[in-house]
Amino acid sequence: MAESKSVVMAALIANGAIAILKFVGFLLTGSAAMLSETYHSISDTGNQVFLLIGLRYGGREADRRHPFGYGKAQFFYAFLVSVFLFGIAGWESAKHGFNALMGHGGGHGGGEAVEFLWLSFQPPGFDPILVNYTVLLLGIAFESWAFKKAYAGMKTQIEDNDWSGMREAFRKTSDVTTLTALTEDTIALLGLGLALAGVFLEQQTGDPIYDAIAALLIGIMLMGFAVALAWENKRLILGESLPADEERKLRAVVEDRAEVERIVDFRTVYFGPERIVVSTDVEFAPGFQGGDLDAIITEIEDEMKATNKSVRTVYLEPEI
């Protein structure tokens, strides 16, 4: 949890600073891509606040109303982040880019109002393109720092769980806070790259259509990532079991015991990041009962927890 919190705090500081830089850049240049990136960073900053709330709320101890703890709160708040990433950052960015694109083609994109706004903030004799480059390059520097923190957190999980790489981690991790921060940082860097390309092409050609296209692509990219993130959080909110290969390892702990005749039922479920509950009904071989059986059950539970450190609770019911 401490590592997840440091990842989110790094992203919060970076996104807050970048949002301010981008908005100042928009006021000084009137760039559609810069405004789209401002929406993106404002949304990201708010999202980090939601993730921090989820971390704090999800860390509460179990009580009578929530006997398995509040860990699923992190899944809920991470899901909210994906919705806001889609609705605010993605949709608003795409809409603004589309309007700017239509305005370029002679439609009504609200260009006159934007032009009046940014011209009023421009000091005499100043080159707007330098502001765009400065803001975007500083944004890349800030975001790279946050990305490095999030990537290190996810890499630690990959090594601890012996996963093959990021793709497997994205499918299997229950630490949605670090996953969300890493996803946001990744698309933030991609968005900054698109915005930089749009500004560069506009400078080289003198055609503002490239800036508008960059803004539209940023919005579409954000909405696509938001949908993927929402899907990953949905599986955990609904109470997904462990991946099949991880569950087989826990089943093997029971099946490999000489005292076990067969497994009648075996279930696992996530009740929070790295909080797994295992429930199993086991038929033991004849001759094991009473104190012997209690000792065997305790050994099996301890071995499961040693096999997977995320296993917090085991309910093993002997069947007659």
PDB file of C-alpha atoms in Angstrom:
ATOM      1  CA  MET A   1       0.000   0.000   0.000  1.00  0.00           C
ATOM      2  CA  ALA A   2       2.850   2.388   0.828  1.00  0.00           C
ATOM      3  CA  GLU A   3       4.389   1.781  -2.595  1.00  0.00           C
ATOM      4  CA  SER A   4       1.034   2.380  -4.335  1.00  0.00           C
ATOM      5  CA  LYS A   5       0.606   5.622  -2.401  1.00  0.00           C
ATOM      6  CA  SER A   6       4.036   6.909  -3.438  1.00  0.00           C
ATOM      7  CA  VAL A   7       3.209   6.112  -7.086  1.00  0.00           C
ATOM      8  CA  VAL A   8      -0.063   8.056  -6.878  1.00  0.00           C
ATOM      9  CA  MET A   9       1.560  11.004  -5.082  1.00  0.00           C
ATOM     10  CA  ALA A  10       4.229  11.243  -7.796  1.00  0.00           C
ATOM     11  CA  ALA A  11       1.513  11.246 -10.473  1.00  0.00           C
ATOM     12  CA  LEU A  12      -0.527  13.858  -8.556  1.00  0.00           C
ATOM     13  CA  ILE A  13       2.421  16.274  -8.284  1.00  0.00           C
ATOM     14  CA  ALA A  14       3.417  15.779 -11.924  1.00  0.00           C
ATOM     15  CA  ASN A  15      -0.101  16.121 -13.325  1.00  0.00           C
ATOM     16  CA  GLY A  16      -0.896  19.192 -11.227  1.00  0.00           C
ATOM     17  CA  ALA A  17       2.226  20.982 -12.425  1.00  0.00           C
ATOM     18  CA  ILE A  18       1.630  19.922 -16.037  1.00  0.00           C
ATOM     19  CA  ALA A  19      -2.023  21.054 -15.988  1.00  0.00           C
ATOM     20  CA  ILE A  20      -0.964  24.559 -14.949  1.00  0.00           C
ATOM     21  CA  LEU A  21       1.765  24.676 -17.597  1.00  0.00           C
ATOM     22  CA  LYS A  22      -0.570  23.507 -20.354  1.00  0.00           C
ATOM     23  CA  PHE A  23      -3.334  25.958 -19.466  1.00  0.00           C
ATOM     24  CA  VAL A  24      -0.871  28.856 -19.487  1.00  0.00           C
ATOM     25  CA  GLY A  25       0.377  27.558 -22.832  1.00  0.00           C
ATOM     26  CA  PHE A  26      -3.172  27.481 -24.209  1.00  0.00           C
ATOM     27  CA  LEU A  27      -3.859  31.034 -23.025  1.00  0.00           C
ATOM     28  CA  LEU A  28      -0.703  32.230 -24.767  1.00  0.00           C
ATOM     29  CA  THR A  29      -1.089  30.255 -28.011  1.00  0.00           C
ATOM     30  CA  GLY A  30      -4.737  29.235 -28.512  1.00  0.00           C
ATOM     31  CA  SER A  31      -3.602  25.733 -29.526  1.00  0.00           C
ATOM     32  CA  ALA A  32      -6.440  23.172 -29.757  1.00  0.00           C
ATOM     33  CA  ALA A  33      -4.028  20.358 -28.911  1.00  0.00           C
ATOM     34  CA  MET A  34      -2.810  22.321 -25.895  1.00  0.00           C
ATOM     35  CA  LEU A  35      -6.380  22.763 -24.628  1.00  0.00           C
ATOM     36  CA  SER A  36      -7.022  19.034 -25.120  1.00  0.00           C
ATOM     37  CA  GLU A  37      -3.895  18.274 -23.142  1.00  0.00           C
ATOM     38  CA  THR A  38      -5.084  20.698 -20.431  1.00  0.00           C
ATOM     39  CA  TYR A  39      -8.354  18.744 -20.121  1.00  0.00           C
ATOM     40  CA  HIS A  40      -6.286  15.570 -19.970  1.00  0.00           C
ATOM     41  CA  SER A  41      -4.014  16.799 -17.148  1.00  0.00           C
ATOM     42  CA  ILE A  42      -6.880  18.307 -15.113  1.00  0.00           C
ATOM     43  CA  SER A  43      -8.693  14.979 -15.349  1.00  0.00           C
ATOM     44  CA  ASP A  44      -5.529  13.076 -14.384  1.00  0.00           C
ATOM     45  CA  THR A  45      -4.983  15.335 -11.368  1.00  0.00           C
ATOM     46  CA  GLY A  46      -8.533  14.753 -10.151  1.00  0.00           C
ATOM     47  CA  ASN A  47      -8.136  11.050 -10.790  1.00  0.00           C
ATOM     48  CA  GLN A  48      -5.119  10.835  -8.507  1.00  0.00           C
ATOM     49  CA  VAL A  49      -7.240  12.358  -5.728  1.00  0.00           C
ATOM     50  CA  PHE A  50      -9.818   9.579  -6.262  1.00  0.00           C
ATOM     51  CA  LEU A  51      -7.077   6.942  -6.118  1.00  0.00           C
ATOM     52  CA  LEU A  52      -5.772   8.389  -2.851  1.00  0.00           C
ATOM     53  CA  ILE A  53      -9.291   8.284  -1.403  1.00  0.00           C
ATOM     54  CA  GLY A  54      -9.553   4.654  -2.500  1.00  0.00           C
ATOM     55  CA  LEU A  55      -6.227   3.808  -0.858  1.00  0.00           C
ATOM     56  CA  ARG A  56      -7.227   5.462   2.407  1.00  0.00           C
ATOM     57  CA  TYR A  57     -10.742   3.986   2.479  1.00  0.00           C
ATOM     58  CA  GLY A  58      -9.596   0.556   1.307  1.00  0.00           C
ATOM     59  CA  GLY A  59      -7.008   0.362   4.082  1.00  0.00           C
ATOM     60  CA  ARG A  60      -9.614   0.382   6.846  1.00  0.00           C
ATOM     61  CA  GLU A  61      -9.786  -2.642   9.114  1.00  0.00           C
ATOM     62  CA  ALA A  62     -12.546  -5.231   8.776  1.00  0.00           C
ATOM     63  CA  ASP A  63     -15.617  -4.691  10.941  1.00  0.00           C
ATOM     64  CA  ARG A  64     -19.032  -6.256  11.456  1.00  0.00           C
ATOM     65  CA  ARG A  65     -20.561  -4.642   8.343  1.00  0.00           C
ATOM     66  CA  HIS A  66     -17.542  -5.467   6.190  1.00  0.00           C
ATOM     67  CA  PRO A  67     -16.070  -8.682   7.612  1.00  0.00           C
ATOM     68  CA  PHE A  68     -13.597  -9.035   4.716  1.00  0.00           C
ATOM     69  CA  GLY A  69     -12.391  -5.440   4.944  1.00  0.00           C
ATOM     70  CA  TYR A  70     -12.784  -2.441   2.636  1.00  0.00           C
ATOM     71  CA  GLY A  71     -10.250  -3.463   0.001  1.00  0.00           C
ATOM     72  CA  LYS A  72     -12.801  -3.404  -2.836  1.00  0.00           C
ATOM     73  CA  ALA A  73     -13.105   0.365  -2.357  1.00  0.00           C
ATOM     74  CA  GLN A  74      -9.923   0.675  -4.416  1.00  0.00           C
ATOM     75  CA  PHE A  75     -11.596  -1.198  -7.284  1.00  0.00           C
ATOM     76  CA  PHE A  76     -14.585   1.177  -7.113  1.00  0.00           C
ATOM     77  CA  TYR A  77     -12.536   4.378  -7.096  1.00  0.00           C
ATOM     78  CA  ALA A  78     -10.280   3.088  -9.870  1.00  0.00           C
ATOM     79  CA  PHE A  79     -13.439   2.393 -11.907  1.00  0.00           C
ATOM     80  CA  LEU A  80     -14.579   5.978 -11.295  1.00  0.00           C
ATOM     81  CA  VAL A  81     -11.202   7.152 -12.592  1.00  0.00           C
ATOM     82  CA  SER A  82     -11.729   5.250 -15.849  1.00  0.00           C
ATOM     83  CA  VAL A  83     -15.183   6.834 -16.260  1.00  0.00           C
ATOM     84  CA  PHE A  84     -13.849  10.347 -15.688  1.00  0.00           C
ATOM     85  CA  LEU A  85     -10.870   9.653 -17.940  1.00  0.00           C
ATOM     86  CA  PHE A  86     -13.343   8.759 -20.688  1.00  0.00           C
ATOM     87  CA  GLY A  87     -15.977  11.403 -20.010  1.00  0.00           C
ATOM     88  CA  ILE A  88     -13.900  14.461 -19.150  1.00  0.00           C
ATOM     89  CA  ALA A  89     -10.457  14.030 -20.645  1.00  0.00           C
ATOM     90  CA  GLY A  90     -11.326  11.822 -23.619  1.00  0.00           C
ATOM     91  CA  TRP A  91     -14.676  13.175 -24.728  1.00  0.00           C
ATOM     92  CA  GLU A  92     -13.855  16.844 -24.168  1.00  0.00           C
ATOM     93  CA  SER A  93     -10.503  16.514 -25.932  1.00  0.00           C
ATOM     94  CA  ALA A  94     -12.032  14.724 -28.913  1.00  0.00           C
ATOM     95  CA  LYS A  95     -14.912  17.204 -29.108  1.00  0.00           C
ATOM     96  CA  HIS A  96     -12.608  20.221 -29.012  1.00  0.00           C
ATOM     97  CA  GLY A  97     -10.322  18.691 -31.656  1.00  0.00           C
ATOM     98  CA  PHE A  98     -13.312  17.885 -33.880  1.00  0.00           C
ATOM     99  CA  ASN A  99     -14.696  21.410 -33.512  1.00  0.00           C
ATOM    100  CA  ALA A 100     -11.295  22.878 -34.342  1.00  0.00           C
ATOM    101  CA  LEU A 101     -11.092  20.584 -37.363  1.00  0.00           C
ATOM    102  CA  MET A 102     -14.520  21.657 -38.595  1.00  0.00           C
ATOM    103  CA  GLY A 103     -13.639  25.292 -37.969  1.00  0.00           C
ATOM    104  CA  HIS A 104     -10.563  24.816 -40.145  1.00  0.00           C
ATOM    105  CA  GLY A 105     -12.792  23.514 -42.886  1.00  0.00           C
ATOM    106  CA  GLY A 106     -15.125  26.470 -42.659  1.00  0.00           C
ATOM    107  CA  GLY A 107     -17.569  25.107 -40.039  1.00  0.00           C
ATOM    108  CA  HIS A 108     -18.520  26.652 -36.730  1.00  0.00           C
ATOM    109  CA  GLY A 109     -15.896  25.555 -34.246  1.00  0.00           C
ATOM    110  CA  GLY A 110     -15.926  28.601 -31.980  1.00  0.00           C
ATOM    111  CA  GLY A 111     -12.579  29.741 -33.382  1.00  0.00           C
ATOM    112  CA  GLU A 112     -13.287  33.458 -33.056  1.00  0.00           C
ATOM    113  CA  ALA A 113     -13.870  33.229 -29.296  1.00  0.00           C
ATOM    114  CA  VAL A 114     -10.720  31.135 -28.778  1.00  0.00           C
ATOM    115  CA  GLU A 115      -8.672  33.513 -30.914  1.00  0.00           C
ATOM    116  CA  PHE A 116      -9.914  36.534 -28.928  1.00  0.00           C
ATOM    117  CA  LEU A 117      -9.076  34.759 -25.662  1.00  0.00           C
ATOM    118  CA  TRP A 118      -5.501  33.806 -26.506  1.00  0.00           C
ATOM    119  CA  LEU A 119      -4.642  37.079 -28.269  1.00  0.00           C
ATOM    120  CA  SER A 120      -5.598  38.982 -25.118  1.00  0.00           C
ATOM    121  CA  PHE A 121      -2.924  37.046 -23.176  1.00  0.00           C
ATOM    122  CA  GLN A 122      -0.092  37.528 -25.664  1.00  0.00           C
ATOM    123  CA  PRO A 123       2.591  40.098 -24.836  1.00  0.00           C
ATOM    124  CA  PRO A 124       3.946  42.131 -27.804  1.00  0.00           C
ATOM    125  CA  GLY A 125       6.682  40.569 -29.926  1.00  0.00           C
ATOM    126  CA  PHE A 126       6.338  37.081 -28.588  1.00  0.00           C
ATOM    127  CA  ASP A 127       6.471  33.775 -30.519  1.00  0.00           C
ATOM    128  CA  PRO A 128       3.673  31.374 -29.425  1.00  0.00           C
ATOM    129  CA  ILE A 129       5.424  28.328 -30.870  1.00  0.00           C
ATOM    130  CA  LEU A 130       8.225  28.595 -28.296  1.00  0.00           C
ATOM    131  CA  VAL A 131       5.633  28.419 -25.505  1.00  0.00           C
ATOM    132  CA  ASN A 132       4.149  25.232 -26.960  1.00  0.00           C
ATOM    133  CA  TYR A 133       7.533  23.547 -27.234  1.00  0.00           C
ATOM    134  CA  THR A 134       8.589  24.631 -23.740  1.00  0.00           C
ATOM    135  CA  VAL A 135       5.352  23.492 -22.089  1.00  0.00           C
ATOM    136  CA  LEU A 136       5.267  20.154 -23.890  1.00  0.00           C
ATOM    137  CA  LEU A 137       8.922  19.350 -23.220  1.00  0.00           C
ATOM    138  CA  LEU A 138       8.546  20.255 -19.535  1.00  0.00           C
ATOM    139  CA  GLY A 139       5.400  18.135 -19.456  1.00  0.00           C
ATOM    140  CA  ILE A 140       7.303  15.174 -20.892  1.00  0.00           C
ATOM    141  CA  ALA A 141       9.980  15.627 -18.211  1.00  0.00           C
ATOM    142  CA  PHE A 142       7.427  15.710 -15.353  1.00  0.00           C
ATOM    143  CA  GLU A 143       5.419  12.822 -16.771  1.00  0.00           C
ATOM    144  CA  SER A 144       8.531  10.706 -17.354  1.00  0.00           C
ATOM    145  CA  TRP A 145       9.358  11.031 -13.653  1.00  0.00           C
ATOM    146  CA  ALA A 146       5.856   9.891 -12.655  1.00  0.00           C
ATOM    147  CA  PHE A 147       5.943   7.093 -15.250  1.00  0.00           C
ATOM    148  CA  LYS A 148       9.273   5.854 -13.864  1.00  0.00           C
ATOM    149  CA  LYS A 149       7.769   5.572 -10.359  1.00  0.00           C
ATOM    150  CA  ALA A 150       4.667   3.725 -11.597  1.00  0.00           C
ATOM    151  CA  TYR A 151       6.700   1.423 -13.847  1.00  0.00           C
ATOM    152  CA  ALA A 152       9.016   0.511 -10.964  1.00  0.00           C
ATOM    153  CA  GLY A 153       5.976  -0.358  -8.815  1.00  0.00           C
ATOM    154  CA  MET A 154       4.511  -2.599 -11.506  1.00  0.00           C
ATOM    155  CA  LYS A 155       7.876  -4.186 -12.267  1.00  0.00           C
ATOM    156  CA  THR A 156       8.193  -5.166  -8.603  1.00  0.00           C
ATOM    157  CA  GLN A 157       4.831  -6.956  -8.845  1.00  0.00           C
ATOM    158  CA  ILE A 158       5.923  -8.732 -12.033  1.00  0.00           C
ATOM    159  CA  GLU A 159       9.076 -10.021 -10.324  1.00  0.00           C
ATOM    160  CA  ASP A 160       7.234 -11.020  -7.134  1.00  0.00           C
ATOM    161  CA  ASN A 161       4.612 -12.989  -9.074  1.00  0.00           C
ATOM    162  CA  ASP A 162       6.946 -14.309 -11.786  1.00  0.00           C
ATOM    163  CA  TRP A 163       4.779 -12.845 -14.570  1.00  0.00           C
ATOM    164  CA  SER A 164       6.100 -12.752 -18.139  1.00  0.00           C
ATOM    165  CA  GLY A 165       5.683  -9.004 -18.598  1.00  0.00           C
ATOM    166  CA  MET A 166       3.364  -6.009 -18.640  1.00  0.00           C
ATOM    167  CA  ARG A 167       0.686  -7.718 -20.695  1.00  0.00           C
ATOM    168  CA  GLU A 168       0.291 -10.527 -18.172  1.00  0.00           C
ATOM    169  CA  ALA A 169       0.459  -8.040 -15.290  1.00  0.00           C
ATOM    170  CA  PHE A 170      -2.355  -5.967 -16.824  1.00  0.00           C
ATOM    171  CA  ARG A 171      -4.563  -9.087 -16.938  1.00  0.00           C
ATOM    172  CA  LYS A 172      -3.705 -10.502 -13.529  1.00  0.00           C
ATOM    173  CA  THR A 173      -2.836  -7.715 -11.114  1.00  0.00           C
ATOM    174  CA  SER A 174      -5.269  -6.796  -8.375  1.00  0.00           C
ATOM    175  CA  ASP A 175      -3.321  -3.626  -7.514  1.00  0.00           C
ATOM    176  CA  VAL A 176      -5.576  -1.406  -9.619  1.00  0.00           C
ATOM    177  CA  THR A 177      -4.138   1.760  -8.073  1.00  0.00           C
ATOM    178  CA  THR A 178      -0.658   1.210  -9.485  1.00  0.00           C
ATOM    179  CA  LEU A 179      -2.146  -0.147 -12.719  1.00  0.00           C
ATOM    180  CA  THR A 180      -4.314   2.963 -13.161  1.00  0.00           C
ATOM    181  CA  ALA A 181      -1.442   5.341 -12.405  1.00  0.00           C
ATOM    182  CA  LEU A 182       0.806   3.511 -14.883  1.00  0.00           C
ATOM    183  CA  THR A 183      -1.908   3.555 -17.561  1.00  0.00           C
ATOM    184  CA  GLU A 184      -2.519   7.282 -17.075  1.00  0.00           C
ATOM    185  CA  ASP A 185       1.182   8.086 -17.195  1.00  0.00           C
ATOM    186  CA  THR A 186       1.603   6.027 -20.369  1.00  0.00           C
ATOM    187  CA  ILE A 187      -1.223   7.723 -22.254  1.00  0.00           C
ATOM    188  CA  ALA A 188      -0.100  11.095 -20.903  1.00  0.00           C
ATOM    189  CA  LEU A 189       3.312  10.600 -22.523  1.00  0.00           C
ATOM    190  CA  LEU A 190       1.675   9.426 -25.754  1.00  0.00           C
ATOM    191  CA  GLY A 191      -0.648  12.449 -25.674  1.00  0.00           C
ATOM    192  CA  LEU A 192       2.257  14.827 -25.159  1.00  0.00           C
ATOM    193  CA  GLY A 193       4.017  13.198 -28.098  1.00  0.00           C
ATOM    194  CA  LEU A 194       0.955  13.665 -30.312  1.00  0.00           C
ATOM    195  CA  ALA A 195       0.576  17.282 -29.227  1.00  0.00           C
ATOM    196  CA  LEU A 196       4.263  17.915 -29.933  1.00  0.00           C
ATOM    197  CA  ALA A 197       3.908  16.356 -33.396  1.00  0.00           C
ATOM    198  CA  GLY A 198       0.829  18.494 -34.124  1.00  0.00           C
ATOM    199  CA  VAL A 199       2.583  21.697 -33.082  1.00  0.00           C
ATOM    200  CA  PHE A 200       5.691  20.794 -35.105  1.00  0.00           C
ATOM    201  CA  LEU A 201       3.718  19.987 -38.269  1.00  0.00           C
ATOM    202  CA  GLU A 202       1.694  23.187 -37.933  1.00  0.00           C
ATOM    203  CA  GLN A 203       4.919  25.172 -37.603  1.00  0.00           C
ATOM    204  CA  GLN A 204       6.470  23.493 -40.633  1.00  0.00           C
ATOM    205  CA  THR A 205       3.427  23.727 -42.925  1.00  0.00           C
ATOM    206  CA  GLY A 206       1.609  26.758 -41.566  1.00  0.00           C
ATOM    207  CA  ASP A 207      -1.581  24.687 -41.573  1.00  0.00           C
ATOM    208  CA  PRO A 208      -3.472  24.539 -38.186  1.00  0.00           C
ATOM    209  CA  ILE A 209      -5.283  21.372 -39.249  1.00  0.00           C
ATOM    210  CA  TYR A 210      -2.430  19.300 -37.781  1.00  0.00           C
ATOM    211  CA  ASP A 211      -2.982  20.825 -34.353  1.00  0.00           C
ATOM    212  CA  ALA A 212      -6.695  19.979 -34.560  1.00  0.00           C
ATOM    213  CA  ILE A 213      -5.981  16.411 -35.723  1.00  0.00           C
ATOM    214  CA  ALA A 214      -3.584  15.940 -32.786  1.00  0.00           C
ATOM    215  CA  ALA A 215      -6.298  17.089 -30.370  1.00  0.00           C
ATOM    216  CA  LEU A 216      -8.828  14.676 -31.904  1.00  0.00           C
ATOM    217  CA  LEU A 217      -6.397  11.742 -31.773  1.00  0.00           C
ATOM    218  CA  ILE A 218      -5.559  12.493 -28.131  1.00  0.00           C
ATOM    219  CA  GLY A 219      -9.270  12.339 -27.247  1.00  0.00           C
ATOM    220  CA  ILE A 220      -9.835   9.069 -29.122  1.00  0.00           C
ATOM    221  CA  MET A 221      -6.761   7.522 -27.478  1.00  0.00           C
ATOM    222  CA  LEU A 222      -7.934   8.567 -24.014  1.00  0.00           C
ATOM    223  CA  MET A 223     -11.392   7.070 -24.548  1.00  0.00           C
ATOM    224  CA  GLY A 224      -9.902   3.803 -25.791  1.00  0.00           C
ATOM    225  CA  PHE A 225      -7.620   3.424 -22.780  1.00  0.00           C
ATOM    226  CA  ALA A 226     -10.449   4.410 -20.437  1.00  0.00           C
ATOM    227  CA  VAL A 227     -12.664   1.603 -21.767  1.00  0.00           C
ATOM    228  CA  ALA A 228      -9.837  -0.941 -21.308  1.00  0.00           C
ATOM    229  CA  LEU A 229      -9.208   0.296 -17.768  1.00  0.00           C
ATOM    230  CA  ALA A 230     -12.912   0.158 -16.901  1.00  0.00           C
ATOM    231  CA  TRP A 231     -13.087  -3.434 -18.162  1.00  0.00           C
ATOM    232  CA  GLU A 232     -10.157  -4.477 -15.962  1.00  0.00           C
ATOM    233  CA  ASN A 233     -11.741  -2.882 -12.889  1.00  0.00           C
ATOM    234  CA  LYS A 234     -15.166  -4.388 -13.631  1.00  0.00           C
ATOM    235  CA  ARG A 235     -13.817  -7.933 -13.322  1.00  0.00           C
ATOM    236  CA  LEU A 236     -12.533  -7.232  -9.821  1.00  0.00           C
ATOM    237  CA  ILE A 237     -15.622  -5.340  -8.643  1.00  0.00           C
ATOM    238  CA  LEU A 238     -17.768  -8.313  -9.655  1.00  0.00           C
ATOM    239  CA  GLY A 239     -15.597 -10.662  -7.576  1.00  0.00           C
ATOM    240  CA  GLU A 240     -13.310 -12.405 -10.037  1.00  0.00           C
ATOM    241  CA  SER A 241     -11.405 -15.511  -9.014  1.00  0.00           C
ATOM    242  CA  LEU A 242      -7.661 -15.910  -9.387  1.00  0.00           C
ATOM    243  CA  PRO A 243      -6.282 -16.620 -12.871  1.00  0.00           C
ATOM    244  CA  ALA A 244      -6.501 -20.347 -13.648  1.00  0.00           C
ATOM    245  CA  ASP A 245      -2.747 -20.997 -13.379  1.00  0.00           C
ATOM    246  CA  GLU A 246      -2.542 -19.263  -9.982  1.00  0.00           C
ATOM    247  CA  GLU A 247      -5.589 -21.140  -8.721  1.00  0.00           C
ATOM    248  CA  ARG A 248      -4.082 -24.467  -9.826  1.00  0.00           C
ATOM    249  CA  LYS A 249      -1.079 -23.852  -7.577  1.00  0.00           C
ATOM    250  CA  LEU A 250      -3.365 -23.445  -4.566  1.00  0.00           C
ATOM    251  CA  ARG A 251      -5.406 -26.522  -5.517  1.00  0.00           C
ATOM    252  CA  ALA A 252      -2.181 -28.510  -5.772  1.00  0.00           C
ATOM    253  CA  VAL A 253      -1.383 -27.649  -2.155  1.00  0.00           C
ATOM    254  CA  VAL A 254      -4.538 -29.535  -1.141  1.00  0.00           C
ATOM    255  CA  GLU A 255      -4.427 -32.332  -3.723  1.00  0.00           C
ATOM    256  CA  ASP A 256      -0.805 -33.228  -3.023  1.00  0.00           C
ATOM    257  CA  ARG A 257      -1.549 -34.048   0.605  1.00  0.00           C
ATOM    258  CA  ALA A 258      -1.626 -37.795   1.248  1.00  0.00           C
ATOM    259  CA  GLU A 259      -4.495 -37.308   3.704  1.00  0.00           C
ATOM    260  CA  VAL A 260      -6.787 -35.809   1.023  1.00  0.00           C
ATOM    261  CA  GLU A 261      -9.086 -38.140  -0.910  1.00  0.00           C
ATOM    262  CA  ARG A 262     -10.433 -35.458  -3.285  1.00  0.00           C
ATOM    263  CA  ILE A 263     -11.474 -31.813  -3.550  1.00  0.00           C
ATOM    264  CA  VAL A 264     -15.271 -31.439  -3.613  1.00  0.00           C
ATOM    265  CA  ASP A 265     -15.322 -27.696  -4.235  1.00  0.00           C
ATOM    266  CA  PHE A 266     -12.659 -24.997  -4.587  1.00  0.00           C
ATOM    267  CA  ARG A 267     -13.237 -21.233  -4.931  1.00  0.00           C
ATOM    268  CA  THR A 268     -11.101 -18.101  -4.774  1.00  0.00           C
ATOM    269  CA  VAL A 269     -12.054 -14.424  -4.913  1.00  0.00           C
ATOM    270  CA  TYR A 270     -10.362 -11.042  -4.629  1.00  0.00           C
ATOM    271  CA  PHE A 271     -11.636  -8.890  -1.747  1.00  0.00           C
ATOM    272  CA  GLY A 272      -9.130  -6.131  -2.405  1.00  0.00           C
ATOM    273  CA  PRO A 273      -5.674  -5.584  -3.884  1.00  0.00           C
ATOM    274  CA  GLU A 274      -3.555  -8.572  -2.879  1.00  0.00           C
ATOM    275  CA  ARG A 275      -6.354  -9.834  -0.614  1.00  0.00           C
ATOM    276  CA  ILE A 276      -7.543 -13.287  -1.614  1.00  0.00           C
ATOM    277  CA  VAL A 277     -10.118 -15.429   0.164  1.00  0.00           C
ATOM    278  CA  VAL A 278     -10.061 -19.200  -0.482  1.00  0.00           C
ATOM    279  CA  SER A 279     -13.002 -21.476   0.238  1.00  0.00           C
ATOM    280  CA  THR A 280     -12.738 -25.226  -0.299  1.00  0.00           C
ATOM    281  CA  ASP A 281     -14.614 -28.384   0.635  1.00  0.00           C
ATOM    282  CA  VAL A 282     -12.301 -31.374   1.003  1.00  0.00           C
ATOM    283  CA  GLU A 283     -12.982 -35.082   1.406  1.00  0.00           C
ATOM    284  CA  PHE A 284     -10.283 -36.637   3.579  1.00  0.00           C
ATOM    285  CA  ALA A 285      -9.174 -40.259   3.521  1.00  0.00           C
ATOM    286  CA  PRO A 286     -10.693 -42.496   6.230  1.00  0.00           C
ATOM    287  CA  GLY A 287      -8.899 -42.494   9.557  1.00  0.00           C
ATOM    288  CA  PHE A 288      -8.244 -38.775   9.935  1.00  0.00           C
ATOM    289  CA  GLN A 289     -10.464 -37.087  12.453  1.00  0.00           C
ATOM    290  CA  GLY A 290     -10.510 -34.973  15.575  1.00  0.00           C
ATOM    291  CA  GLY A 291      -7.226 -33.347  16.598  1.00  0.00           C
ATOM    292  CA  ASP A 292      -5.289 -34.919  13.738  1.00  0.00           C
ATOM    293  CA  LEU A 293      -7.673 -33.393  11.225  1.00  0.00           C
ATOM    294  CA  ASP A 294      -7.481 -29.964  12.852  1.00  0.00           C
ATOM    295  CA  ALA A 295      -3.686 -30.022  12.638  1.00  0.00           C
ATOM    296  CA  ILE A 296      -3.785 -31.102   8.980  1.00  0.00           C
ATOM    297  CA  ILE A 297      -6.220 -28.312   8.075  1.00  0.00           C
ATOM    298  CA  THR A 298      -3.994 -25.736   9.790  1.00  0.00           C
ATOM    299  CA  GLU A 299      -0.972 -27.013   7.867  1.00  0.00           C
ATOM    300  CA  ILE A 300      -2.831 -26.788   4.553  1.00  0.00           C
ATOM    301  CA  GLU A 301      -3.985 -23.226   5.292  1.00  0.00           C
ATOM    302  CA  ASP A 302      -0.443 -22.145   6.211  1.00  0.00           C
ATOM    303  CA  GLU A 303       0.979 -23.756   3.072  1.00  0.00           C
ATOM    304  CA  MET A 304      -1.564 -21.931   0.886  1.00  0.00           C
ATOM    305  CA  LYS A 305      -0.565 -18.602   2.424  1.00  0.00           C
ATOM    306  CA  ALA A 306       3.091 -19.431   1.834  1.00  0.00           C
ATOM    307  CA  THR A 307       2.374 -20.377  -1.800  1.00  0.00           C
ATOM    308  CA  ASN A 308       0.561 -17.107  -2.520  1.00  0.00           C
ATOM    309  CA  LYS A 309       1.286 -14.204  -0.172  1.00  0.00           C
ATOM    310  CA  SER A 310      -1.971 -12.494  -1.199  1.00  0.00           C
ATOM    311  CA  VAL A 311      -4.042 -15.258   0.445  1.00  0.00           C
ATOM    312  CA  ARG A 312      -5.381 -13.710   3.648  1.00  0.00           C
ATOM    313  CA  THR A 313      -8.217 -16.060   4.641  1.00  0.00           C
ATOM    314  CA  VAL A 314      -8.804 -19.780   4.035  1.00  0.00           C
ATOM    315  CA  TYR A 315     -12.044 -21.608   4.777  1.00  0.00           C
ATOM    316  CA  LEU A 316     -11.465 -25.362   4.561  1.00  0.00           C
ATOM    317  CA  GLU A 317     -14.518 -27.502   5.234  1.00  0.00           C
ATOM    318  CA  PRO A 318     -13.963 -31.257   5.679  1.00  0.00           C
ATOM    319  CA  GLU A 319     -16.570 -33.411   3.928  1.00  0.00           C
ATOM    320  CA  ILE A 320     -17.746 -36.748   5.289  1.00  0.00           C
TER     321      ILE A 320
END
